[in-house]
Coordinates of C-alpha atoms in Angstrom, one line a residue:
M248 CA 18.2 40.5 34.9
S249 CA 16.0 37.9 33.6
T250 CA 16.8 34.4 32.5
S251 CA 16.3 35.2 28.8
D252 CA 18.9 37.9 29.0
S253 CA 21.3 36.1 31.0
A254 CA 21.3 33.3 28.5
A255 CA 21.6 36.2 25.6
A256 CA 24.6 37.6 27.5
D257 CA 26.3 34.2 27.7
H258 CA 26.1 33.9 24.1
T259 CA 27.3 37.4 23.1
N260 CA 30.6 37.8 21.0
L261 CA 32.5 39.4 24.0
Y262 CA 35.4 40.9 21.3
G263 CA 33.2 42.2 18.8
Y264 CA 34.9 40.2 16.4
N265 CA 35.9 36.5 15.9
P266 CA 39.8 36.5 16.9
T267 CA 41.6 35.0 13.7
K268 CA 43.1 32.0 14.7
S269 CA 46.0 32.0 12.3
V270 CA 47.3 35.5 13.5
C271 CA 46.8 34.2 17.1
I272 CA 49.0 31.2 16.5
I273 CA 51.6 33.5 14.6
F274 CA 51.9 35.4 17.6
V275 CA 52.0 32.6 20.0
I276 CA 55.0 31.3 18.1
L277 CA 56.7 34.4 17.8
Y278 CA 56.5 35.1 21.6
V279 CA 57.7 31.7 22.6
V280 CA 60.8 31.9 20.2
S281 CA 61.5 35.3 21.5
T282 CA 61.2 34.4 25.4
L283 CA 63.2 31.2 24.8
V284 CA 65.9 33.3 23.1
H285 CA 65.8 35.8 26.1
I286 CA 66.1 33.0 28.5
W287 CA 69.1 31.7 27.0
Q288 CA 70.7 35.3 26.6
A289 CA 70.1 36.2 30.2
T290 CA 71.3 33.0 31.6
R291 CA 74.8 32.9 29.2
S292 CA 75.2 36.5 30.2
R293 CA 74.3 36.2 33.5
A294 CA 72.1 39.2 33.5
W295 CA 69.5 37.7 36.0
W296 CA 67.5 40.9 36.1
L297 CA 66.2 40.2 32.7
L298 CA 64.1 37.1 33.7
P299 CA 61.5 38.8 36.1
T300 CA 61.3 41.8 33.5
V301 CA 61.6 40.8 29.7
V302 CA 61.5 36.9 30.5
L303 CA 58.2 37.5 32.6
A304 CA 56.7 39.7 29.9
G305 CA 57.3 37.3 27.0
L306 CA 55.6 34.3 29.3
A307 CA 52.6 36.7 30.0
E308 CA 52.3 37.2 26.1
V309 CA 52.3 33.8 25.3
V310 CA 49.6 32.9 27.8
G311 CA 47.5 36.0 26.5
W312 CA 47.9 34.9 23.0
V313 CA 47.1 31.3 23.6
A314 CA 43.9 32.3 25.6
R315 CA 43.2 34.5 22.4
T316 CA 43.7 31.3 20.3
K317 CA 41.2 29.6 22.3
S318 CA 38.5 32.5 21.6
S319 CA 39.2 32.1 17.8
Y320 CA 37.1 28.6 18.4
D321 CA 34.2 30.5 20.2
P322 CA 34.4 34.2 21.0
T323 CA 31.4 33.7 23.4
V324 CA 33.3 31.5 26.2
R325 CA 34.2 33.9 29.1
M326 CA 37.3 32.5 30.5
P327 CA 39.8 32.7 27.8
Y328 CA 38.2 36.2 27.1
I329 CA 39.0 37.1 31.0
I330 CA 42.5 35.5 30.9
Q331 CA 43.6 37.3 27.5
T332 CA 42.0 40.6 28.7
S333 CA 43.6 40.6 32.1
I334 CA 47.2 39.2 31.0
L335 CA 47.5 41.2 27.8
V336 CA 47.1 44.6 29.3
L337 CA 49.7 43.9 31.9
A338 CA 52.2 41.9 29.8
P339 CA 54.4 44.7 28.9
T340 CA 54.8 46.2 32.1
P341 CA 57.8 44.1 33.1
F342 CA 59.3 44.7 29.8
V343 CA 59.1 48.5 30.7
A344 CA 61.0 48.0 33.8
A345 CA 63.7 46.3 31.8
L346 CA 63.9 49.6 29.8
F347 CA 64.4 51.7 33.0
I348 CA 66.9 49.5 34.5
G349 CA 69.1 48.9 31.5
F350 CA 68.9 52.9 30.9
G351 CA 70.2 53.4 34.5
R352 CA 73.2 51.0 33.5
I353 CA 73.9 52.7 30.4
A354 CA 74.0 55.9 32.2
S355 CA 76.3 54.6 34.8
R356 CA 78.9 53.2 32.1
L357 CA 78.8 56.6 30.1
G358 CA 79.0 59.1 33.1
D359 CA 76.0 59.5 35.4
E360 CA 77.5 63.4 35.5
Y361 CA 75.2 64.0 32.6
S362 CA 71.9 62.7 34.3
R363 CA 69.6 64.5 36.2
L364 CA 68.7 61.2 38.6
S365 CA 71.3 58.8 39.7
P366 CA 71.5 55.3 38.0
R367 CA 69.8 54.0 41.4
L368 CA 66.8 56.7 41.3
Y369 CA 66.0 55.5 37.6
S370 CA 65.7 52.2 39.0
R371 CA 63.6 53.3 42.4
I372 CA 61.3 55.8 40.7
F373 CA 60.2 54.3 37.6
L374 CA 60.0 51.1 38.7
T375 CA 57.7 52.2 41.6
C376 CA 55.7 54.1 39.1
D377 CA 55.7 50.5 37.0
I378 CA 54.7 48.4 40.1
L379 CA 51.9 50.7 40.9
S380 CA 50.7 50.7 37.1
L381 CA 50.6 47.0 37.1
F382 CA 48.3 46.6 40.3
I383 CA 46.1 49.4 39.3
Q384 CA 45.6 47.9 35.4
G385 CA 45.4 44.2 37.3
G386 CA 42.6 45.4 39.3
G387 CA 40.9 47.0 36.8
G388 CA 41.4 43.9 34.2
G389 CA 40.2 41.5 36.7
M390 CA 36.9 43.5 37.5
A391 CA 36.0 44.7 33.9
A392 CA 36.7 40.7 32.5
T393 CA 34.5 39.1 35.0
A394 CA 31.7 41.8 35.0
T395 CA 30.8 41.4 31.1
S396 CA 27.0 41.4 32.1
D397 CA 27.4 44.2 34.4
P398 CA 27.9 47.5 32.0
D399 CA 28.6 49.4 35.4
K400 CA 31.4 47.4 36.6
V401 CA 32.8 46.8 32.9
R402 CA 32.9 50.7 32.7
L403 CA 34.4 50.9 36.2
G404 CA 37.0 48.4 35.3
S405 CA 38.0 49.8 32.0
N406 CA 38.4 53.4 34.0
I407 CA 40.6 51.8 36.7
I408 CA 42.6 50.2 33.7
L409 CA 42.6 53.7 32.2
G410 CA 44.2 55.1 35.2
G411 CA 47.0 52.5 35.4
L412 CA 47.5 53.1 31.6
I413 CA 48.0 57.0 32.2
I414 CA 50.0 56.6 35.0
Q415 CA 52.6 54.3 32.9
L416 CA 52.2 56.5 29.8
I417 CA 53.4 59.7 32.1
S418 CA 56.2 57.8 33.5
M419 CA 57.4 56.4 30.2
T420 CA 57.2 60.3 29.2
C421 CA 59.2 61.5 31.9
F422 CA 61.8 58.6 31.1
C423 CA 61.8 59.5 27.3
Y424 CA 62.6 63.2 28.2
L425 CA 65.4 62.1 30.6
M426 CA 66.6 59.8 28.1
G427 CA 66.9 62.6 25.5
E428 CA 68.3 65.0 27.9
Y429 CA 71.1 63.0 28.9
A430 CA 71.9 62.4 25.2
W431 CA 72.0 66.1 24.6
R432 CA 74.1 66.9 27.5
R433 CA 76.7 64.0 27.0
A434 CA 76.8 65.4 23.0
A435 CA 77.5 68.6 24.4
D436 CA 79.6 67.5 27.5
R437 CA 77.1 69.7 30.0
P438 CA 77.2 67.7 32.8
F439 CA 75.1 68.3 35.7
R440 CA 77.4 67.6 38.4
K441 CA 81.3 67.8 38.6
R442 CA 83.7 64.7 37.9
D443 CA 85.0 62.8 40.4
V444 CA 88.7 63.3 39.0
T445 CA 90.3 61.2 42.0
S446 CA 88.3 58.2 40.7
G447 CA 90.8 57.4 37.9
T448 CA 88.2 57.1 35.1
P449 CA 88.3 58.9 31.8
S450 CA 86.5 62.1 31.9
H451 CA 84.4 61.3 28.7
R452 CA 84.0 57.6 28.4
V453 CA 84.2 55.8 24.9
M454 CA 81.1 54.9 23.4
D455 CA 82.3 51.9 21.5
H456 CA 79.8 49.8 19.0
S457 CA 78.2 47.6 21.7
M458 CA 77.2 50.5 23.9
K459 CA 76.0 52.1 20.7
M460 CA 74.0 49.2 20.0
L461 CA 72.6 48.9 23.4
I462 CA 71.1 52.8 23.3
V463 CA 69.6 52.0 19.8
G464 CA 68.0 49.2 21.2
I465 CA 67.0 50.5 24.4
C466 CA 65.8 53.6 22.1
I467 CA 63.7 51.6 19.6
S468 CA 62.1 49.5 22.3
T469 CA 61.1 52.4 24.3
V470 CA 59.1 54.2 21.1
L471 CA 57.6 50.5 20.5
I472 CA 56.2 50.3 23.7
Y473 CA 55.3 54.1 24.1
I474 CA 53.2 53.3 20.8
R475 CA 51.5 50.7 22.1
S476 CA 50.7 52.4 25.4
V477 CA 49.1 55.5 23.6
Y478 CA 46.8 53.1 21.9
R479 CA 45.8 51.1 25.0
T480 CA 45.1 54.6 26.7
I481 CA 43.0 55.5 23.6
E482 CA 41.2 52.1 23.3
F483 CA 40.0 52.1 27.3
A484 CA 39.2 55.8 27.1
N485 CA 36.9 54.7 24.2
G486 CA 35.4 52.0 26.3
F487 CA 35.1 48.0 25.9
D488 CA 32.3 48.5 23.5
G489 CA 33.8 51.4 21.3
P490 CA 34.7 50.8 18.0
I491 CA 38.5 50.8 18.9
A492 CA 38.1 47.9 21.2
H493 CA 35.8 46.1 18.6
T494 CA 38.4 46.5 15.6
Q495 CA 40.9 43.4 15.3
V496 CA 43.3 44.8 13.1
L497 CA 44.1 47.7 15.6
F498 CA 44.9 45.3 18.5
N499 CA 46.9 42.9 16.3
V500 CA 49.0 46.1 14.7
F501 CA 49.4 48.3 18.0
D502 CA 49.5 45.8 20.7
G503 CA 50.5 42.4 19.4
M504 CA 52.9 43.5 16.5
M505 CA 54.7 46.5 18.7
V506 CA 55.3 44.5 21.9
T507 CA 56.8 41.6 19.5
L508 CA 59.0 44.2 17.4
A509 CA 60.2 45.3 21.1
M510 CA 60.9 41.8 22.4
Y511 CA 62.9 40.9 19.1
T512 CA 64.7 44.2 19.1
L513 CA 66.0 43.3 22.9
N514 CA 66.8 40.0 21.1
F515 CA 69.2 41.3 18.4
M516 CA 70.3 44.1 20.8
N517 CA 70.3 42.4 24.1
P518 CA 71.4 44.5 27.2
G519 CA 72.8 41.8 29.1
T520 CA 75.2 40.6 26.4
L521 CA 75.9 43.8 25.0
L522 CA 76.4 45.3 28.8
K523 CA 78.8 42.4 29.4
A524 CA 80.9 43.1 25.9
T525 CA 81.0 46.9 26.8
A526 CA 82.3 46.4 30.2
N527 CA 85.1 44.4 28.7
S528 CA 85.6 46.8 26.2
S529 CA 85.7 49.9 28.1
A530 CA 88.1 48.6 30.4
Y531 CA 90.3 47.7 27.4
A532 CA 89.7 51.2 26.2
L533 CA 90.6 52.7 29.8
A534 CA 93.8 50.7 29.9
D535 CA 94.7 51.7 26.4
R536 CA 94.4 55.4 27.3
N537 CA 96.6 54.8 30.5
R538 CA 98.9 53.4 28.2
M539 CA 99.0 56.3 25.6
S540 CA 99.3 58.8 28.7
F541 CA 102.5 56.3 29.8
S542 CA 103.9 56.3 26.0
R543 CA 103.6 60.6 25.8
R544 CA 105.6 60.6 29.1
T545 CA 108.2 58.0 27.7
S546 CA 108.5 59.8 24.3
P547 CA 111.6 60.3 22.7
T548 CA 111.4 64.1 23.0
V549 CA 111.2 63.5 27.0
D550 CA 113.7 60.8 26.9
T551 CA 116.4 63.1 25.8
Y552 CA 116.1 65.2 29.0
M553 CA 115.8 61.9 31.5
V554 CA 118.6 60.4 33.2
Q555 CA 118.4 56.6 32.4
P556 CA 118.8 54.2 35.1
H557 CA 122.3 52.9 34.2
Q558 CA 123.6 56.5 33.7
K559 CA 125.8 58.0 36.2
V560 CA 125.0 61.5 37.4

């Protein structure tokens, strides 16, 4: 490449558009607020598993959107572009891990006999896929972002990212199927495995308000991140120089907005807070059922045939 070509490459708009400063700042503020709230919620509920998942995803989004804000001043500067390209493609991956863990805990609370996998396997299988996807996307993102002047390396990096996104999309598709199957089997009371009748737990645990809110939050967040993953997969399949990658509104809506909505969904329907609340509620429901069973055993109809302690036989 000649010196003139290198100079031209150094002054090329790396985005294909000028990132809108106001939009970038709004996303930075939204992510900062949501992440701080998540830190407070995780600490308050002692749900420490939310720190390396949802909170980490929020911090990564903040870094990525700060870099895009920097690019709004000069989209030809490479370092902010490299940071936002590498970080924003990876940022939702820890968030997805929280969805996997959250559903595993839901299945454990409501009865894992309705689940094809055990709650522990949800974490092991899907987190493994998530971590694999993270490393693949990270490697491809670093290669593509640092090789902006080499079309072959950019394309290779884009294809590597695409492979990681496809792995994530496949794992999320399987996860969605398993969630749907669990919901159907529980509603129809068609367990995969026999219940442990000696455990003393109810055969069909009560789904209280907190548990319903938690399920709704996990489902909404999963759909939002799934939409984002589909968009990113299409974007990288189309290439860095494709019309999708060069259309700012698509990125703002299907990446920025989807992840923002998912973050705030779990703020309003926080897994740590709701799991803590439903644990207390479930314990109360179990105690109440035991109390009801005792009441039936000592009902007036039965009492008439029972010998009272003070009576002589």
